[in-house]
CSV table of C-alpha atoms and ligand atoms in Angstrom, one decimal:
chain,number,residue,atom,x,y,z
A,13,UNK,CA,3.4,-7.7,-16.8
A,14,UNK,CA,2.0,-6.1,-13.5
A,15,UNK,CA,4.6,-4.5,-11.1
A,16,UNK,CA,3.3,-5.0,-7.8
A,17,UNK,CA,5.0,-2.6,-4.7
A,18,UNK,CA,4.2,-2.9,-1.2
A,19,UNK,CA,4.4,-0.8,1.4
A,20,UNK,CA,5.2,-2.1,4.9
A,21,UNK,CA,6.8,-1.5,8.2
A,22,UNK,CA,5.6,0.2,12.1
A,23,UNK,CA,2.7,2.0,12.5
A,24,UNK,CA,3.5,5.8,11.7
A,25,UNK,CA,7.0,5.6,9.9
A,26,UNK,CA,5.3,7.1,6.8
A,27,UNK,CA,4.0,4.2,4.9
A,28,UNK,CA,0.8,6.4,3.7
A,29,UNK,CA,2.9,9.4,3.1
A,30,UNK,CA,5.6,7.2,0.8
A,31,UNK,CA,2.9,5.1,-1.2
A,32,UNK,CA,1.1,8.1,-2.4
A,33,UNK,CA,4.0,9.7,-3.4
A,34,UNK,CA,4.8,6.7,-5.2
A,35,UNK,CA,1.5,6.5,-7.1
A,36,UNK,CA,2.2,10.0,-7.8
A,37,UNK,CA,5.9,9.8,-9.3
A,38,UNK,CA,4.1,6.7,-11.7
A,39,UNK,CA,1.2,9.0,-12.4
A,40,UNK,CA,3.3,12.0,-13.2
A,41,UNK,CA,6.2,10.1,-15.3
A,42,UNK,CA,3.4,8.4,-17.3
A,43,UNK,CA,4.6,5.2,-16.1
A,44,UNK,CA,1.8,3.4,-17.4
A,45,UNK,CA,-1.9,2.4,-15.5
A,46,UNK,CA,-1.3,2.3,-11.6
A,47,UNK,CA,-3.8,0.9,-9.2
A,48,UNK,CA,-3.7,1.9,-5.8
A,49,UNK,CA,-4.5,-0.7,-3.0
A,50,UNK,CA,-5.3,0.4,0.1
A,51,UNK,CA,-4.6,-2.8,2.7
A,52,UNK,CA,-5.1,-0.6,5.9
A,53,UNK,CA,-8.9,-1.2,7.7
A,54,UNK,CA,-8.5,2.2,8.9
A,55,UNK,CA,-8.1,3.5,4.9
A,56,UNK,CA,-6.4,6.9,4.6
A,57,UNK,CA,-4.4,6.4,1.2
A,58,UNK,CA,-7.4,8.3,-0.4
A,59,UNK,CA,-6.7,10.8,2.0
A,60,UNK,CA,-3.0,11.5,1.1
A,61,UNK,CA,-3.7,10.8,-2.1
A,62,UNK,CA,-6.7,13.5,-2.3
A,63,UNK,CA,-9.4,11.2,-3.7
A,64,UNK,CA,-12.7,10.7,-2.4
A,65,UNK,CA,-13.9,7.1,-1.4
A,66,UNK,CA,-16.9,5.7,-0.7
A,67,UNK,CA,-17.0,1.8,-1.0
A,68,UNK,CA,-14.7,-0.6,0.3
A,69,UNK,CA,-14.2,-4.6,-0.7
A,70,UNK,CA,-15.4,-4.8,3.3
A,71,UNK,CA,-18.4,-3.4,2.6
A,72,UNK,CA,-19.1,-5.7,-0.6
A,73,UNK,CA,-18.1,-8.6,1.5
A,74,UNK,CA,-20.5,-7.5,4.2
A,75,UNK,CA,-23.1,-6.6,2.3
A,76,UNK,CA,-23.0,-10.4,0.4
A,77,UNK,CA,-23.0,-11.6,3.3
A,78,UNK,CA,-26.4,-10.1,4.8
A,79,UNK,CA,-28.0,-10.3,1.9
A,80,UNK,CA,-31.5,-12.6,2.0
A,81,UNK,CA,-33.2,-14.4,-0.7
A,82,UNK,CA,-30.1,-15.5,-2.4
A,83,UNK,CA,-29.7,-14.6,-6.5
A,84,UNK,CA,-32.6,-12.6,-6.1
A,85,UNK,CA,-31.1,-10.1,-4.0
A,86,UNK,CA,-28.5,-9.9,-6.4
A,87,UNK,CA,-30.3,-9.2,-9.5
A,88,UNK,CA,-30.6,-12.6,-10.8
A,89,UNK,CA,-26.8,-12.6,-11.5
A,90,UNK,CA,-24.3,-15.7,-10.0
A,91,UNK,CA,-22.8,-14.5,-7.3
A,92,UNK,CA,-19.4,-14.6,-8.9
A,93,UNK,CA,-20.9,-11.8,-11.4
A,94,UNK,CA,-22.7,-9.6,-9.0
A,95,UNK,CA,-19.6,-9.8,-6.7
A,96,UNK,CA,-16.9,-8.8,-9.5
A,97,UNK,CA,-19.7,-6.0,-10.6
A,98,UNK,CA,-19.5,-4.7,-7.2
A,99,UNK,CA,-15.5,-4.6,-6.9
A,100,UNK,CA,-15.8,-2.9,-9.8
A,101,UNK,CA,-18.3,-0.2,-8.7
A,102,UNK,CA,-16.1,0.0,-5.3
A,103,UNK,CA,-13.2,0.9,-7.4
A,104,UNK,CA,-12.8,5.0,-7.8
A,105,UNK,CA,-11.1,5.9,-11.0
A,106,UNK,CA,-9.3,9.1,-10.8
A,107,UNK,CA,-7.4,10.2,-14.4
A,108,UNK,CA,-3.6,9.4,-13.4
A,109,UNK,CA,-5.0,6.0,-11.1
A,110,UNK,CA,-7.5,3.9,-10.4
A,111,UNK,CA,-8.0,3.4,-6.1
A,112,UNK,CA,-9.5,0.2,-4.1
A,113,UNK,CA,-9.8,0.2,-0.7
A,114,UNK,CA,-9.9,-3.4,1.4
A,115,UNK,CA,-11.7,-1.9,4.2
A,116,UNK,CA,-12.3,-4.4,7.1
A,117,UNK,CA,-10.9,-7.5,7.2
A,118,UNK,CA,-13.3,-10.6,7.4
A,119,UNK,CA,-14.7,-11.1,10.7
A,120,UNK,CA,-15.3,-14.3,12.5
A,121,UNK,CA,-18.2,-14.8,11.0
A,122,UNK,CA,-16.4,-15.0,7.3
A,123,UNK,CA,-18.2,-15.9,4.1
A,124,UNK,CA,-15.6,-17.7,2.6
A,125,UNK,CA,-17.3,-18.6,-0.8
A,126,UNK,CA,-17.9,-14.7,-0.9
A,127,UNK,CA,-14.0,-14.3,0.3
A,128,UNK,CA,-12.3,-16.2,-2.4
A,129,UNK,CA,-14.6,-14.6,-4.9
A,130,UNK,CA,-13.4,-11.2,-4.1
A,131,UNK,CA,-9.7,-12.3,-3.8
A,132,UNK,CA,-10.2,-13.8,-7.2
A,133,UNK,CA,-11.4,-10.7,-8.5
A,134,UNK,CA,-9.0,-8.4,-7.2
A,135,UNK,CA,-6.2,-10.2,-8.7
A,136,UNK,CA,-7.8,-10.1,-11.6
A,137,UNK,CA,-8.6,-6.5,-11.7
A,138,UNK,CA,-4.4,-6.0,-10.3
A,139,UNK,CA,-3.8,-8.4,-13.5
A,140,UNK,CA,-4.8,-5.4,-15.8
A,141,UNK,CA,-2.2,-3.0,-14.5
A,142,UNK,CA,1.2,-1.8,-15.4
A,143,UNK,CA,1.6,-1.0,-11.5
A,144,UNK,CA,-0.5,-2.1,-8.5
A,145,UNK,CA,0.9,0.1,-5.3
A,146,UNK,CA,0.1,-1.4,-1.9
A,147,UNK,CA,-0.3,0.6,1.1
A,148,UNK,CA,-0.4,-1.4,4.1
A,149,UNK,CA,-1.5,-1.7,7.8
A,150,UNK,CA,1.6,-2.2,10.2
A,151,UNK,CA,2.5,-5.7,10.5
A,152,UNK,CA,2.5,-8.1,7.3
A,153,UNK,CA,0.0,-11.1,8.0
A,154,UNK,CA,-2.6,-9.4,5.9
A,155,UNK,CA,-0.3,-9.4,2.7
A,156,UNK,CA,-0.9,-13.5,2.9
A,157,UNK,CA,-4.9,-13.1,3.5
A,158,UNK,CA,-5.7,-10.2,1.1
A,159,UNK,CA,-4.5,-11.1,-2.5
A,160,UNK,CA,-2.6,-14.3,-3.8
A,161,UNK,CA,-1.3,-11.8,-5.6
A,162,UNK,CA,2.8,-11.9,-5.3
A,163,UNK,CA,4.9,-8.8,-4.6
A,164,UNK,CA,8.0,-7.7,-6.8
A,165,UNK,CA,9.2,-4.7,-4.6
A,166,UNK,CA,8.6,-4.5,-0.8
A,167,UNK,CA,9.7,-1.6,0.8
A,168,UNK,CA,10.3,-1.5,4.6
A,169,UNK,CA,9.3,1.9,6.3
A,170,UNK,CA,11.0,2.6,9.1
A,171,UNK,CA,11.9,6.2,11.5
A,172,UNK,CA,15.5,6.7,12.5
A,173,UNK,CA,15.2,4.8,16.3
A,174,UNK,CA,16.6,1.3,17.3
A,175,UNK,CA,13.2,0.2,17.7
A,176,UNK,CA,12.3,0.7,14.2
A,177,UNK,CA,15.2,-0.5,12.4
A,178,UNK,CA,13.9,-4.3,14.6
A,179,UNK,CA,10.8,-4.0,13.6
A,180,UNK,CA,11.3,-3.7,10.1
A,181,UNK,CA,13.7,-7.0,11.0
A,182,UNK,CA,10.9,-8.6,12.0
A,183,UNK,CA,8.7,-7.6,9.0
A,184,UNK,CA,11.7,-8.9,6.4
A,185,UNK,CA,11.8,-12.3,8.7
A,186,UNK,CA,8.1,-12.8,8.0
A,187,UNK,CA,8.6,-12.9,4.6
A,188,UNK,CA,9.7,-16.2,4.5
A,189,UNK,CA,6.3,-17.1,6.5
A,190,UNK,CA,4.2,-16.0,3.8
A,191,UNK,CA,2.2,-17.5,1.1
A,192,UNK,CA,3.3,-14.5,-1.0
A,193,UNK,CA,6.5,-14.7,-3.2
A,194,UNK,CA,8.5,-11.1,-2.7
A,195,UNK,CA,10.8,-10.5,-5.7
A,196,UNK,CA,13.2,-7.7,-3.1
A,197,UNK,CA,12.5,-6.4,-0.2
A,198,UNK,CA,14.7,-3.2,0.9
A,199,UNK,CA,15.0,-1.0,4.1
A,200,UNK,CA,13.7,2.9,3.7
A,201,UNK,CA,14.7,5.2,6.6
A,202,UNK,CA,12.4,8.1,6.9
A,203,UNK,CA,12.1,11.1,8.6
A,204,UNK,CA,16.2,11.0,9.2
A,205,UNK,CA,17.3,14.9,10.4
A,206,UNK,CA,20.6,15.2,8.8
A,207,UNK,CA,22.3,13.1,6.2
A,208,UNK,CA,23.4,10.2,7.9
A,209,UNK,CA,22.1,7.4,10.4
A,210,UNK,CA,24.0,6.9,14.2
A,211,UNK,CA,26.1,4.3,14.3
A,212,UNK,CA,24.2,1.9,16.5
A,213,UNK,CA,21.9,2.5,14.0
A,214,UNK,CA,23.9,1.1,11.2
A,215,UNK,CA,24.9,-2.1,13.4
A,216,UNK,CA,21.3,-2.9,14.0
A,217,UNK,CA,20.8,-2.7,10.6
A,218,UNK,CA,23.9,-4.6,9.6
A,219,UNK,CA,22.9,-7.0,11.9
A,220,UNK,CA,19.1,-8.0,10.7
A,221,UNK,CA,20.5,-8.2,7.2
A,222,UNK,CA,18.5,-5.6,5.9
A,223,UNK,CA,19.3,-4.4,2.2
A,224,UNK,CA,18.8,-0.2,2.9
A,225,UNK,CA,17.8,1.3,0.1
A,226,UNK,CA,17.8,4.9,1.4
A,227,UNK,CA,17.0,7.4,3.7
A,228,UNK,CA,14.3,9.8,3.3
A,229,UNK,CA,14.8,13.3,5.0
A,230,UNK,CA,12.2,14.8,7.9
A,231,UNK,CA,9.8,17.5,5.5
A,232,UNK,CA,8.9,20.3,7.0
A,233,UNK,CA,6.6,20.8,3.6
A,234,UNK,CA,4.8,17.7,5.1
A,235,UNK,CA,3.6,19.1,8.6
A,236,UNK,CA,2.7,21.9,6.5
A,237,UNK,CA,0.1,19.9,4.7
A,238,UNK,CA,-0.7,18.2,7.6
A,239,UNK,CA,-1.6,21.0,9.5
A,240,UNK,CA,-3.8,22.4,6.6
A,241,UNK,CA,-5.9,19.0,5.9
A,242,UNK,CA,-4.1,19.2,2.5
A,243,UNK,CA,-2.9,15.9,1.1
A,244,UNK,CA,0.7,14.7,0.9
A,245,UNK,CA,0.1,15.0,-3.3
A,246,UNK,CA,0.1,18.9,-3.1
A,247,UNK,CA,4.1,18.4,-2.2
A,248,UNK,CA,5.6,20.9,-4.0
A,249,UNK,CA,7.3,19.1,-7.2
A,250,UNK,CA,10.7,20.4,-5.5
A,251,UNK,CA,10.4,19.2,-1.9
A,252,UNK,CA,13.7,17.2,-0.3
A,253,UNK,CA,10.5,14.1,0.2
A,254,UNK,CA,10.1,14.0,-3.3
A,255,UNK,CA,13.5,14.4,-5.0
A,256,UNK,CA,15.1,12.1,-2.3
A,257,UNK,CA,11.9,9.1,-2.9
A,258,UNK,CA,12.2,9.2,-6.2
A,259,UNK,CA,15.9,9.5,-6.7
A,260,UNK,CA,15.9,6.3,-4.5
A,261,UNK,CA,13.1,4.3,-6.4
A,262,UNK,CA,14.9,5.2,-9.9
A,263,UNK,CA,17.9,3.2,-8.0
A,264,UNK,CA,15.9,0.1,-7.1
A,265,UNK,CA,15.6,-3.0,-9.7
A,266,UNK,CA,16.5,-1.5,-12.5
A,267,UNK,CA,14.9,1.5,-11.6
A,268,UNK,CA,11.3,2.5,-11.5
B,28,LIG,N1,9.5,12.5,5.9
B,28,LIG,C1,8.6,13.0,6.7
B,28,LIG,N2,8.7,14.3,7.2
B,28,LIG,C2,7.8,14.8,8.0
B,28,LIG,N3,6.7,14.2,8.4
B,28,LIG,C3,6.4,13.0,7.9
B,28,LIG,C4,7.4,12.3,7.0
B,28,LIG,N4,6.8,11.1,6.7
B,28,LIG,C5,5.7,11.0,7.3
B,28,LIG,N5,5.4,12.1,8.0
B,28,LIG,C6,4.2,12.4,8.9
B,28,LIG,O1,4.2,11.3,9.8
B,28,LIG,C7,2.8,11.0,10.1
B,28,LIG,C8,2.6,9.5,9.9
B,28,LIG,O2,2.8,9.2,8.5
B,28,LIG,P1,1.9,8.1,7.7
B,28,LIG,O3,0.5,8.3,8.1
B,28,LIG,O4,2.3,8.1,6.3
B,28,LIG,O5,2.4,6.8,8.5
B,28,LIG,P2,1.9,5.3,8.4
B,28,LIG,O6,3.1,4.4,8.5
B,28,LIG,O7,1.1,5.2,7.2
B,28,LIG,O8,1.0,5.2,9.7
B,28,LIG,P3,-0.1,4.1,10.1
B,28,LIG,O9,0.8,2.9,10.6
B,28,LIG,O10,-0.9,4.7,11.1
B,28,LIG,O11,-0.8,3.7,8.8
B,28,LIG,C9,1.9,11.8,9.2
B,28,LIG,O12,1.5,12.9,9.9
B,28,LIG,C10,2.9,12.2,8.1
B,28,LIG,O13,2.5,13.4,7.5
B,29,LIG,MG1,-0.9,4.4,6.9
């Protein structure tokens, strides 16, 4: 059975920074085969996650797309064939996890045939996973248009401010818009200075009935490796980030 987490919540709250440390406490605690999705057009996971990328299911999409002279083009194979071939070139397999990157989303000129194909084929490819970790853009609408797949953990990212904690409202009231079944869906706080969240913070919280699941502490570490280009990975193994993500992920469901 294939665990499937998402990632969600604002822009900038930390959703990168908390998936790939996610795909690094599975990778590291031999959690079993984890494939990293990367659901954001503007694809930085393989950044944080210190992985080179060079293919996107965009670009197969596009390229399909453009291509004249039908089968030909495509080696004599169906297009079914030469598009699952292509996911699975697109696909960079590092030794603790495999990565695919979405890349664009269709445009308005959108080869659906091609489309359904490649959402077939990723669900497929998810199917053959113990964990398939899901970083994605801000906002949720995508989580419908990218996979069929359903999601068994979603994890809200917010920062510590009033107009976070209502975003990530809005994001758990979407939910129930989407195609997608979510198994849970809990509230992460990050960046939080001390060791407790204000008071109106709490209320707004309270109020949008959102299940918190923790708080994650500002990291120092973490401008450090931002301001050397280094990915979030190289977080040393005893940095608050870590400890505190993966003290509250052992917490959730049964633990992770
Ligand atoms: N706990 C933390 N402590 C300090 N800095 C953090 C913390 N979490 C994230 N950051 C920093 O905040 C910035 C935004 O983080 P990140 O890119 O992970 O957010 P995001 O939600 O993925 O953004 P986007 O919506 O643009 O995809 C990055 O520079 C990251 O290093
Ligand atoms: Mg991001």
């Amino acid at each position: 059975m294939t665990k499937t987490i998402a990632v969600a919540g604002k822009g900038g709250t930390g959703k990168t920074t908390i998936t790939a440390l996610i795909i690094d406490y599975l990778a590291r605690n031999g959690k079993g085969a984890v494939l990293a999705i990367d659901a954001d057009p503007s694809t930085n996971l393989n950044l944080a996650l210190g992985v080179p990328l060079y293919d996107t299911v965009g670009d197969v999409r596009e390229e399909t797309a453009t291509a004249v002279g039908g089968s030909r083009a495509m080696g004599g194979l169906s297009k079914w064939d030469y598009l699952d071939l292509r996911i699975n070139e697109a696909l960079v397999e590092e030794r603790a996890f495999d990565l695919l990157a979405m890349g664009r989303p269709e445009g308005p000129g959108c080869y659906c045939a091609a489309n359904n194909i490649l959402r077939t084929s990723v669900d497929r490819l998810s199917g053959s996973y113990d964990y398939v970790v899901i970083d994605n853009e801000a906002g949720l609408e995508h989580l419908s248009r990218r996979t069929t797949q359903d999601v068994d953990l979603l994890l809200i990212i917010s920062d510590p401010t009033l107009r976070g904690i209502i975003a990530a409202g809005r994001v758990a009231e979407l939910i129930d818009e989407l195609d997608t079944a979510v198994g849970s869906a809990y509230l992460v706080v990050n960046r939080v200075p001390g060791d407790d969240l204000s008071e109106p913070l709490k209320a707004a919280i309270a109020e949008h009935k959102l299940n918190l699941a923790g708080l994650l502490p500002a990291d120092p570490a973490i401008n450090e490796l931002d301001a050397m280009g280094q990915p979030i990975v190289a977080l040393p193994e005893d940095a608050p980030m870590r400890r505190t993500l993966e003290a509250i992920l052992s917490s959730l469901d049964g633990g992770l």
